[in-house]
mmCIF file of C-alpha atoms and ligand atoms in Angstrom:
data_model
loop_
_atom_site.group_PDB
_atom_site.id
_atom_site.type_symbol
_atom_site.label_atom_id
_atom_site.label_comp_id
_atom_site.label_asym_id
_atom_site.label_seq_id
_atom_site.Cartn_x
_atom_site.Cartn_y
_atom_site.Cartn_z
ATOM 1 C CA UNK A 1 108.188 89.462 147.375
ATOM 2 C CA UNK A 2 107.392 93.079 147.865
ATOM 3 C CA UNK A 3 103.883 94.638 148.844
ATOM 4 C CA UNK A 4 101.228 92.982 147.112
ATOM 5 C CA UNK A 5 97.775 94.028 146.389
ATOM 6 C CA UNK A 6 94.795 92.634 148.324
ATOM 7 C CA UNK A 7 93.035 90.586 145.108
ATOM 8 C CA UNK A 8 94.715 86.996 145.482
ATOM 9 C CA UNK A 9 93.969 87.321 149.366
ATOM 10 C CA UNK A 10 90.519 88.264 148.902
ATOM 11 C CA UNK A 11 90.086 85.204 146.620
ATOM 12 C CA UNK A 12 91.830 82.459 148.800
ATOM 13 C CA UNK A 13 90.179 84.284 152.085
ATOM 14 C CA UNK A 14 86.564 83.978 149.942
ATOM 15 C CA UNK A 15 87.089 80.505 148.699
ATOM 16 C CA UNK A 16 88.064 79.562 152.248
ATOM 17 C CA UNK A 17 85.973 80.652 154.468
ATOM 18 C CA UNK A 18 88.103 83.160 156.596
ATOM 19 C CA UNK A 19 89.143 86.635 156.706
ATOM 20 C CA UNK A 20 91.881 88.918 156.125
ATOM 21 C CA UNK A 21 92.498 91.320 159.316
ATOM 22 C CA UNK A 22 93.693 95.257 158.520
ATOM 23 C CA UNK A 23 94.895 96.417 161.405
ATOM 24 C CA UNK A 24 96.314 100.335 161.883
ATOM 25 C CA UNK A 25 99.240 101.352 162.468
ATOM 26 C CA UNK A 26 100.158 104.620 163.464
ATOM 27 C CA UNK A 27 103.944 103.924 165.259
ATOM 28 C CA UNK A 28 106.911 100.635 165.107
ATOM 29 C CA UNK A 29 105.544 99.669 167.939
ATOM 30 C CA UNK A 30 102.990 98.617 166.514
ATOM 31 C CA UNK A 31 103.812 97.644 163.192
ATOM 32 C CA UNK A 32 106.162 95.939 164.856
ATOM 33 C CA UNK A 33 103.481 93.794 167.239
ATOM 34 C CA UNK A 34 101.104 93.155 164.269
ATOM 35 C CA UNK A 35 103.961 91.677 162.263
ATOM 36 C CA UNK A 36 105.414 89.565 165.284
ATOM 37 C CA UNK A 37 101.907 87.989 165.420
ATOM 38 C CA UNK A 38 101.780 87.526 161.895
ATOM 39 C CA UNK A 39 104.892 85.929 160.636
ATOM 40 C CA UNK A 40 105.356 83.147 163.818
ATOM 41 C CA UNK A 41 101.496 82.257 162.833
ATOM 42 C CA UNK A 42 102.126 82.265 158.803
ATOM 43 C CA UNK A 43 98.993 84.411 158.077
ATOM 44 C CA UNK A 44 98.728 87.169 155.732
ATOM 45 C CA UNK A 45 98.249 90.874 156.979
ATOM 46 C CA UNK A 46 96.940 94.293 155.528
ATOM 47 C CA UNK A 47 98.224 96.981 157.612
ATOM 48 C CA UNK A 48 96.508 100.495 157.287
ATOM 49 C CA UNK A 49 97.029 103.922 157.969
ATOM 50 C CA UNK A 50 94.653 106.789 158.078
ATOM 51 C CA UNK A 51 94.565 110.791 157.953
ATOM 52 C CA UNK A 52 95.290 110.754 161.138
ATOM 53 C CA UNK A 53 97.739 107.990 161.255
ATOM 54 C CA UNK A 54 99.577 109.727 157.695
ATOM 55 C CA UNK A 55 99.908 113.519 160.034
ATOM 56 C CA UNK A 56 101.240 112.413 163.252
ATOM 57 C CA UNK A 57 103.638 109.505 161.820
ATOM 58 C CA UNK A 58 104.236 110.888 157.939
ATOM 59 C CA UNK A 59 103.721 109.265 154.910
ATOM 60 C CA UNK A 60 107.372 108.022 154.000
ATOM 61 C CA UNK A 61 108.004 106.672 157.684
ATOM 62 C CA UNK A 62 105.211 104.517 157.311
ATOM 63 C CA UNK A 63 105.902 102.864 154.657
ATOM 64 C CA UNK A 64 109.187 102.383 155.080
ATOM 65 C CA UNK A 65 108.135 100.411 158.396
ATOM 66 C CA UNK A 66 105.350 98.655 156.773
ATOM 67 C CA UNK A 67 108.546 97.770 154.235
ATOM 68 C CA UNK A 68 110.791 96.692 157.006
ATOM 69 C CA UNK A 69 108.477 93.908 157.873
ATOM 70 C CA UNK A 70 109.110 92.148 154.224
ATOM 71 C CA UNK A 71 113.189 92.629 155.131
ATOM 72 C CA UNK A 72 111.844 90.741 158.636
ATOM 73 C CA UNK A 73 108.874 87.783 156.444
ATOM 74 C CA UNK A 74 110.158 87.996 152.481
ATOM 75 C CA UNK A 75 107.462 86.254 151.694
ATOM 76 C CA UNK A 76 104.495 87.189 153.911
ATOM 77 C CA UNK A 77 101.811 88.608 152.191
ATOM 78 C CA UNK A 78 101.929 92.206 152.948
ATOM 79 C CA UNK A 79 99.470 94.583 151.965
ATOM 80 C CA UNK A 80 99.474 98.499 152.614
ATOM 81 C CA UNK A 81 96.501 100.398 152.582
ATOM 82 C CA UNK A 82 94.972 103.668 152.494
ATOM 83 C CA UNK A 83 91.509 103.632 155.682
ATOM 84 C CA UNK A 84 89.434 105.754 155.030
ATOM 85 C CA UNK A 85 90.682 108.261 152.310
ATOM 86 C CA UNK A 86 88.114 111.151 152.107
ATOM 87 C CA UNK A 87 88.852 112.061 148.988
ATOM 88 C CA UNK A 88 90.865 111.530 145.292
ATOM 89 C CA UNK A 89 94.175 113.384 146.625
ATOM 90 C CA UNK A 90 94.504 111.322 149.311
ATOM 91 C CA UNK A 91 94.267 108.371 147.045
ATOM 92 C CA UNK A 92 96.313 109.445 144.330
ATOM 93 C CA UNK A 93 98.659 110.717 146.702
ATOM 94 C CA UNK A 94 98.845 106.933 148.343
ATOM 95 C CA UNK A 95 99.079 105.047 145.388
ATOM 96 C CA UNK A 96 102.028 107.336 144.241
ATOM 97 C CA UNK A 97 103.891 106.964 147.118
ATOM 98 C CA UNK A 98 104.084 103.023 147.189
ATOM 99 C CA UNK A 99 100.585 101.905 148.610
ATOM 100 C CA UNK A 100 99.149 98.729 146.811
ATOM 101 C CA UNK A 101 95.421 99.490 148.032
ATOM 102 C CA UNK A 102 93.553 102.280 148.919
ATOM 103 C CA UNK A 103 90.000 103.051 150.304
ATOM 104 C CA UNK A 104 87.936 105.623 148.414
ATOM 105 C CA UNK A 105 85.442 106.783 151.458
ATOM 106 C CA UNK A 106 82.533 107.988 149.718
ATOM 107 C CA UNK A 107 80.216 106.591 151.566
ATOM 108 C CA UNK A 108 78.540 110.506 152.895
ATOM 109 C CA UNK A 109 77.992 111.357 150.129
ATOM 110 C CA UNK A 110 74.684 110.868 147.127
ATOM 111 C CA UNK A 111 74.951 108.017 145.674
ATOM 112 C CA UNK A 112 76.122 108.923 142.398
ATOM 113 C CA UNK A 113 79.417 111.282 143.675
ATOM 114 C CA UNK A 114 79.953 108.090 145.189
ATOM 115 C CA UNK A 115 80.034 106.619 142.213
ATOM 116 C CA UNK A 116 81.553 108.861 139.887
ATOM 117 C CA UNK A 117 84.405 109.916 142.327
ATOM 118 C CA UNK A 118 85.345 105.901 143.382
ATOM 119 C CA UNK A 119 85.123 105.323 139.722
ATOM 120 C CA UNK A 120 87.518 107.786 139.384
ATOM 121 C CA UNK A 121 89.869 106.641 142.222
ATOM 122 C CA UNK A 122 89.690 103.201 140.267
ATOM 123 C CA UNK A 123 90.617 104.245 137.306
ATOM 124 C CA UNK A 124 93.238 106.260 138.385
ATOM 125 C CA UNK A 125 94.740 103.365 140.863
ATOM 126 C CA UNK A 126 94.490 99.882 138.403
ATOM 127 C CA UNK A 127 95.834 101.538 135.645
ATOM 128 C CA UNK A 128 99.094 101.413 138.418
ATOM 129 C CA UNK A 129 98.082 97.936 139.682
ATOM 130 C CA UNK A 130 96.620 99.097 143.127
ATOM 131 C CA UNK A 131 93.542 98.005 144.340
ATOM 132 C CA UNK A 132 90.381 99.544 145.237
ATOM 133 C CA UNK A 133 87.735 99.825 148.649
ATOM 134 C CA UNK A 134 84.637 101.389 148.591
ATOM 135 C CA UNK A 135 81.852 102.095 150.715
ATOM 136 C CA UNK A 136 78.212 102.120 150.594
ATOM 137 C CA UNK A 137 75.934 102.880 153.939
ATOM 138 C CA UNK A 138 76.654 104.803 156.924
ATOM 139 C CA UNK A 139 78.877 103.765 160.311
ATOM 140 C CA UNK A 140 77.276 105.105 163.005
ATOM 141 C CA UNK A 141 80.238 107.363 165.085
ATOM 142 C CA UNK A 142 83.464 108.879 163.852
ATOM 143 C CA UNK A 143 84.830 108.300 160.329
ATOM 144 C CA UNK A 144 88.234 109.855 159.506
ATOM 145 C CA UNK A 145 87.184 113.500 158.753
ATOM 146 C CA UNK A 146 83.509 112.205 158.277
ATOM 147 C CA UNK A 147 81.200 112.694 161.521
ATOM 148 C CA UNK A 148 78.078 110.307 161.432
ATOM 149 C CA UNK A 149 76.130 110.016 164.320
ATOM 150 C CA UNK A 150 74.124 107.084 165.435
ATOM 151 C CA UNK A 151 70.930 108.692 163.303
ATOM 152 C CA UNK A 152 72.097 109.027 160.398
ATOM 153 C CA UNK A 153 73.118 105.560 160.194
ATOM 154 C CA UNK A 154 72.327 103.405 157.764
ATOM 155 C CA UNK A 155 72.742 99.787 157.194
ATOM 156 C CA UNK A 156 73.126 99.153 153.311
ATOM 157 C CA UNK A 157 71.093 98.554 150.879
ATOM 158 C CA UNK A 158 71.626 95.142 148.854
ATOM 159 C CA UNK A 159 69.367 96.808 146.248
ATOM 160 C CA UNK A 160 72.239 99.281 145.508
ATOM 161 C CA UNK A 161 75.672 97.082 145.529
ATOM 162 C CA UNK A 162 74.891 95.271 142.011
ATOM 163 C CA UNK A 163 74.762 98.767 140.517
ATOM 164 C CA UNK A 164 77.953 100.521 142.301
ATOM 165 C CA UNK A 165 80.483 97.622 142.129
ATOM 166 C CA UNK A 166 79.344 97.371 138.386
ATOM 167 C CA UNK A 167 79.515 101.508 137.527
ATOM 168 C CA UNK A 168 82.875 101.960 139.497
ATOM 169 C CA UNK A 169 84.808 98.593 138.588
ATOM 170 C CA UNK A 170 85.312 98.768 142.402
ATOM 171 C CA UNK A 171 88.102 95.824 144.126
ATOM 172 C CA UNK A 172 85.658 95.621 147.342
ATOM 173 C CA UNK A 173 83.100 96.700 149.292
ATOM 174 C CA UNK A 174 82.917 97.673 152.982
ATOM 175 C CA UNK A 175 79.290 97.447 153.982
ATOM 176 C CA UNK A 176 77.207 98.940 157.320
ATOM 177 C CA UNK A 177 75.249 95.866 158.734
ATOM 178 C CA UNK A 178 75.684 97.732 162.655
ATOM 179 C CA UNK A 179 79.265 97.636 163.448
ATOM 180 C CA UNK A 180 80.237 101.520 164.252
ATOM 181 C CA UNK A 181 84.271 102.587 164.876
ATOM 182 C CA UNK A 182 85.650 103.176 168.504
ATOM 183 C CA UNK A 183 85.705 101.693 172.514
ATOM 184 C CA UNK A 184 81.926 102.352 172.465
ATOM 185 C CA UNK A 185 79.289 100.627 169.972
ATOM 186 C CA UNK A 186 76.198 99.239 171.678
ATOM 187 C CA UNK A 187 74.690 100.667 174.961
ATOM 188 C CA UNK A 188 75.291 98.641 178.142
ATOM 189 C CA UNK A 189 72.518 96.586 178.347
ATOM 190 C CA UNK A 190 71.710 95.169 175.636
ATOM 191 C CA UNK A 191 72.226 92.906 173.076
ATOM 192 C CA UNK A 192 74.720 92.796 170.336
ATOM 193 C CA UNK A 193 73.599 92.027 166.652
ATOM 194 C CA UNK A 194 75.048 91.797 162.905
ATOM 195 C CA UNK A 195 72.072 92.300 159.829
ATOM 196 C CA UNK A 196 72.848 88.967 158.510
ATOM 197 C CA UNK A 197 70.469 89.391 156.619
ATOM 198 C CA UNK A 198 71.659 92.590 154.842
ATOM 199 C CA UNK A 199 75.508 90.561 154.400
ATOM 200 C CA UNK A 200 73.077 87.406 152.854
ATOM 201 C CA UNK A 201 71.055 89.795 151.171
ATOM 202 C CA UNK A 202 74.360 91.877 149.828
ATOM 203 C CA UNK A 203 75.859 88.416 149.202
ATOM 204 C CA UNK A 204 73.421 87.617 146.274
ATOM 205 C CA UNK A 205 73.303 90.734 144.969
ATOM 206 C CA UNK A 206 77.613 89.672 144.561
ATOM 207 C CA UNK A 207 78.184 86.461 144.398
ATOM 208 C CA UNK A 208 82.157 85.968 145.321
ATOM 209 C CA UNK A 209 82.895 89.887 145.457
ATOM 210 C CA UNK A 210 84.736 90.463 148.658
ATOM 211 C CA UNK A 211 83.019 92.947 151.167
ATOM 212 C CA UNK A 212 85.186 94.562 154.273
ATOM 213 C CA UNK A 213 84.018 94.978 157.566
ATOM 214 C CA UNK A 214 84.740 97.887 159.215
ATOM 215 C CA UNK A 215 85.130 99.255 162.858
ATOM 216 C CA UNK A 216 85.217 95.121 163.972
ATOM 217 C CA UNK A 217 86.997 95.930 167.585
ATOM 218 C CA UNK A 218 85.279 93.460 170.606
ATOM 219 C CA UNK A 219 86.599 95.884 172.811
ATOM 220 C CA UNK A 220 88.600 93.119 175.155
ATOM 221 C CA UNK A 221 86.783 93.029 178.770
ATOM 222 C CA UNK A 222 90.710 92.112 180.106
ATOM 223 C CA UNK A 223 92.186 95.784 178.345
ATOM 224 C CA UNK A 224 89.413 98.099 179.511
ATOM 225 C CA UNK A 225 89.950 96.346 183.415
ATOM 226 C CA UNK A 226 93.714 96.913 183.327
ATOM 227 C CA UNK A 227 92.603 100.076 181.717
ATOM 228 C CA UNK A 228 90.284 101.292 184.692
ATOM 229 C CA UNK A 229 92.499 99.631 187.525
ATOM 230 C CA UNK A 230 95.822 101.835 186.664
ATOM 231 C CA UNK A 231 93.969 105.337 186.569
ATOM 232 C CA UNK A 232 92.076 104.958 183.202
ATOM 233 C CA UNK A 233 88.346 106.385 182.351
ATOM 234 C CA UNK A 234 86.785 104.387 180.276
ATOM 235 C CA UNK A 235 82.986 103.674 181.433
ATOM 236 C CA UNK A 236 80.511 100.948 179.470
ATOM 237 C CA UNK A 237 83.064 100.307 176.807
ATOM 238 C CA UNK A 238 81.361 97.127 174.497
ATOM 239 C CA UNK A 239 82.359 96.083 171.403
ATOM 240 C CA UNK A 240 81.482 93.617 168.449
ATOM 241 C CA UNK A 241 81.262 90.294 170.165
ATOM 242 C CA UNK A 242 83.566 87.214 168.852
ATOM 243 C CA UNK A 243 81.312 84.972 167.916
ATOM 244 C CA UNK A 244 79.895 86.874 165.172
ATOM 245 C CA UNK A 245 82.895 87.483 163.338
ATOM 246 C CA UNK A 246 83.355 84.823 163.575
ATOM 247 C CA UNK A 247 80.463 84.154 161.441
ATOM 248 C CA UNK A 248 80.615 86.844 159.682
ATOM 249 C CA UNK A 249 84.973 85.653 158.438
ATOM 250 C CA UNK A 250 83.366 82.490 156.895
ATOM 251 C CA UNK A 251 80.910 84.655 154.894
ATOM 252 C CA UNK A 252 81.735 86.835 152.305
ATOM 253 C CA UNK A 253 83.704 89.379 154.824
ATOM 254 C CA UNK A 254 87.319 88.485 153.854
ATOM 255 C CA UNK A 255 88.300 91.883 154.975
ATOM 256 C CA UNK A 256 87.782 92.544 158.723
ATOM 257 C CA UNK A 257 89.210 95.913 160.196
ATOM 258 C CA UNK A 258 90.993 96.463 163.872
ATOM 259 C CA UNK A 259 92.285 99.403 165.467
ATOM 260 C CA UNK A 260 90.560 100.109 169.176
ATOM 261 C CA UNK A 261 92.087 96.352 170.307
ATOM 262 C CA UNK A 262 95.056 97.940 169.333
ATOM 263 C CA UNK A 263 94.530 100.794 171.183
ATOM 264 C CA UNK A 264 93.144 99.089 173.899
ATOM 265 C CA UNK A 265 96.232 96.510 174.506
ATOM 266 C CA UNK A 266 99.159 99.243 173.569
ATOM 267 C CA UNK A 267 97.354 101.579 176.636
ATOM 268 C CA UNK A 268 96.589 98.864 179.288
ATOM 269 C CA UNK A 269 100.378 97.741 178.570
ATOM 270 C CA UNK A 270 101.470 101.462 178.889
ATOM 271 C CA UNK A 271 99.349 102.626 181.858
ATOM 272 C CA UNK A 272 100.174 99.117 184.104
ATOM 273 C CA UNK A 273 104.130 100.332 183.342
ATOM 274 C CA UNK A 274 103.196 104.017 184.391
ATOM 275 C CA UNK A 275 101.532 103.010 187.459
ATOM 276 C CA UNK A 276 102.508 100.653 189.084
ATOM 277 C CA UNK A 277 106.315 101.428 188.278
ATOM 278 C CA UNK A 278 105.967 105.725 189.097
ATOM 279 C CA UNK A 279 110.545 105.680 188.899
ATOM 280 C CA UNK A 280 109.815 104.531 184.813
ATOM 281 C CA UNK A 281 111.413 106.703 182.507
ATOM 282 C CA UNK A 282 112.435 105.070 180.026
ATOM 283 C CA UNK A 283 110.247 104.589 176.653
ATOM 284 C CA UNK A 284 111.241 101.503 176.080
ATOM 285 C CA UNK A 285 110.122 100.165 179.464
ATOM 286 C CA UNK A 286 106.509 101.048 178.951
ATOM 287 C CA UNK A 287 106.326 100.446 175.068
ATOM 288 C CA UNK A 288 107.423 96.924 175.114
ATOM 289 C CA UNK A 289 104.437 95.748 177.845
ATOM 290 C CA UNK A 290 102.066 97.750 174.977
ATOM 291 C CA UNK A 291 103.607 96.572 172.038
ATOM 292 C CA UNK A 292 103.159 92.974 173.601
ATOM 293 C CA UNK A 293 99.652 93.253 174.170
ATOM 294 C CA UNK A 294 98.947 94.139 170.485
ATOM 295 C CA UNK A 295 100.788 91.333 170.083
ATOM 296 C CA UNK A 296 99.153 88.964 172.175
ATOM 297 C CA UNK A 297 95.567 91.181 169.937
ATOM 298 C CA UNK A 298 96.887 90.403 166.238
ATOM 299 C CA UNK A 299 97.555 86.550 167.475
ATOM 300 C CA UNK A 300 94.257 86.018 169.384
ATOM 301 C CA UNK A 301 91.893 87.410 166.450
ATOM 302 C CA UNK A 302 94.149 85.390 163.950
ATOM 303 C CA UNK A 303 93.963 82.257 165.667
ATOM 304 C CA UNK A 304 90.205 82.330 167.020
ATOM 305 C CA UNK A 305 88.461 85.257 165.260
ATOM 306 C CA UNK A 306 89.591 85.465 161.247
ATOM 307 C CA UNK A 307 91.307 81.917 160.658
ATOM 308 C CA UNK A 308 94.162 83.370 158.472
ATOM 309 C CA UNK A 309 96.254 80.830 160.312
ATOM 310 C CA UNK A 310 98.546 79.518 157.980
ATOM 311 C CA UNK A 311 97.101 80.895 155.274
ATOM 312 C CA UNK A 312 100.443 82.781 154.098
HETATM 313 O O1 G3H B 1 88.221 104.257 161.148
HETATM 314 C C1 G3H B 1 88.782 104.496 161.703
HETATM 315 C C2 G3H B 1 89.982 103.986 162.279
HETATM 316 O O2 G3H B 1 90.046 103.846 163.658
HETATM 317 C C3 G3H B 1 91.234 105.356 162.362
HETATM 318 O O3 G3H B 1 91.221 106.058 163.523
HETATM 319 O O4 G3H B 1 91.715 108.433 162.401
HETATM 320 O O5 G3H B 1 91.603 108.523 164.186
HETATM 321 O O6 G3H B 1 93.247 107.195 163.165
HETATM 322 P P1 G3H B 1 91.784 107.252 163.034
HETATM 323 P P1 13P B 2 87.575 99.921 165.308
HETATM 324 O O1 13P B 2 87.337 101.157 166.040
HETATM 325 O O2 13P B 2 86.270 98.824 165.249
HETATM 326 O O3 13P B 2 88.811 99.137 165.985
HETATM 327 O O4 13P B 2 87.418 99.636 163.219
HETATM 328 C C1 13P B 2 88.463 99.911 163.196
HETATM 329 C C2 13P B 2 88.160 100.705 161.680
HETATM 330 O O5 13P B 2 87.604 100.303 160.738
HETATM 331 C C3 13P B 2 88.981 100.881 160.803
HETATM 332 O O6 13P B 2 88.643 101.455 159.107
HETATM 333 ZN ZN1 ZN B 3 86.598 101.943 159.637
#
């Protein structure tokens, strides 16, 4: 089996009350850490690539790294997805270049422009057997090539979703219900609470339609501690409580995006080795620990948060 789209994954996840993890990949060690966990737990996965990742590692290297997962586990359902495609051109380039899924992020445009742009990508993608994710509403924080200040952040309006998915023909929809990108999602001392009331409203308007949650890292405090105890300076890094992600995974949310937690795991591993063994200069030494942490993060997500263990 080659790389697959997310169609069947989402249908099964919706019916089974679990979610598929969409993990950002930027290099070989991250791909391997995620793949090792998914293979061990027999879980479907989405490996996603941002514009920044394509710039850093190059399109062809990332495609080949992701395809290599299938050489290790030919029957594992693996989708290769473009994260936060900013325009038609980057989506086209990924559709033509071996991706099975793309996101067109028109969330910073007005409603009509978002529809037009999304529709254009959907037409091009569907003719080539590729699926499309779009976004309605805006997340706080920094999206790839899109700066959205806290003040601009707007929850998804349930009134708009039915018209948006009908007119665009899109396959899944990212919504804004209180998550944000990065490691600093909430103010210290506050009580983070996702807007499940908005999610329930959206589910009512578009029943059985796969919903996507961006900005869903939990910012594991054990990694923050290791980083800070080994020369790092991450102050007040706070993520989404895992119990709320579990609740989301049981609902219409079929795809949960995680990047920051992988970065924290990788950084904690590298910092620990660099700090405790200043004489080390073999990259394999510190990258081995970083990669093992990535695997630990993904094992935990699949087993204890997403519920996708054994669903491959
Ligand atoms: O949503 C953003 C992802 O975490 C990707 O981040 O643009 O720095 O690769 P990046
Ligand atoms: P985090 O920064 O919470 O990991 O979100 C990642 C994401 O949404 C990628 O699109
Ligand atoms: Zn995102």
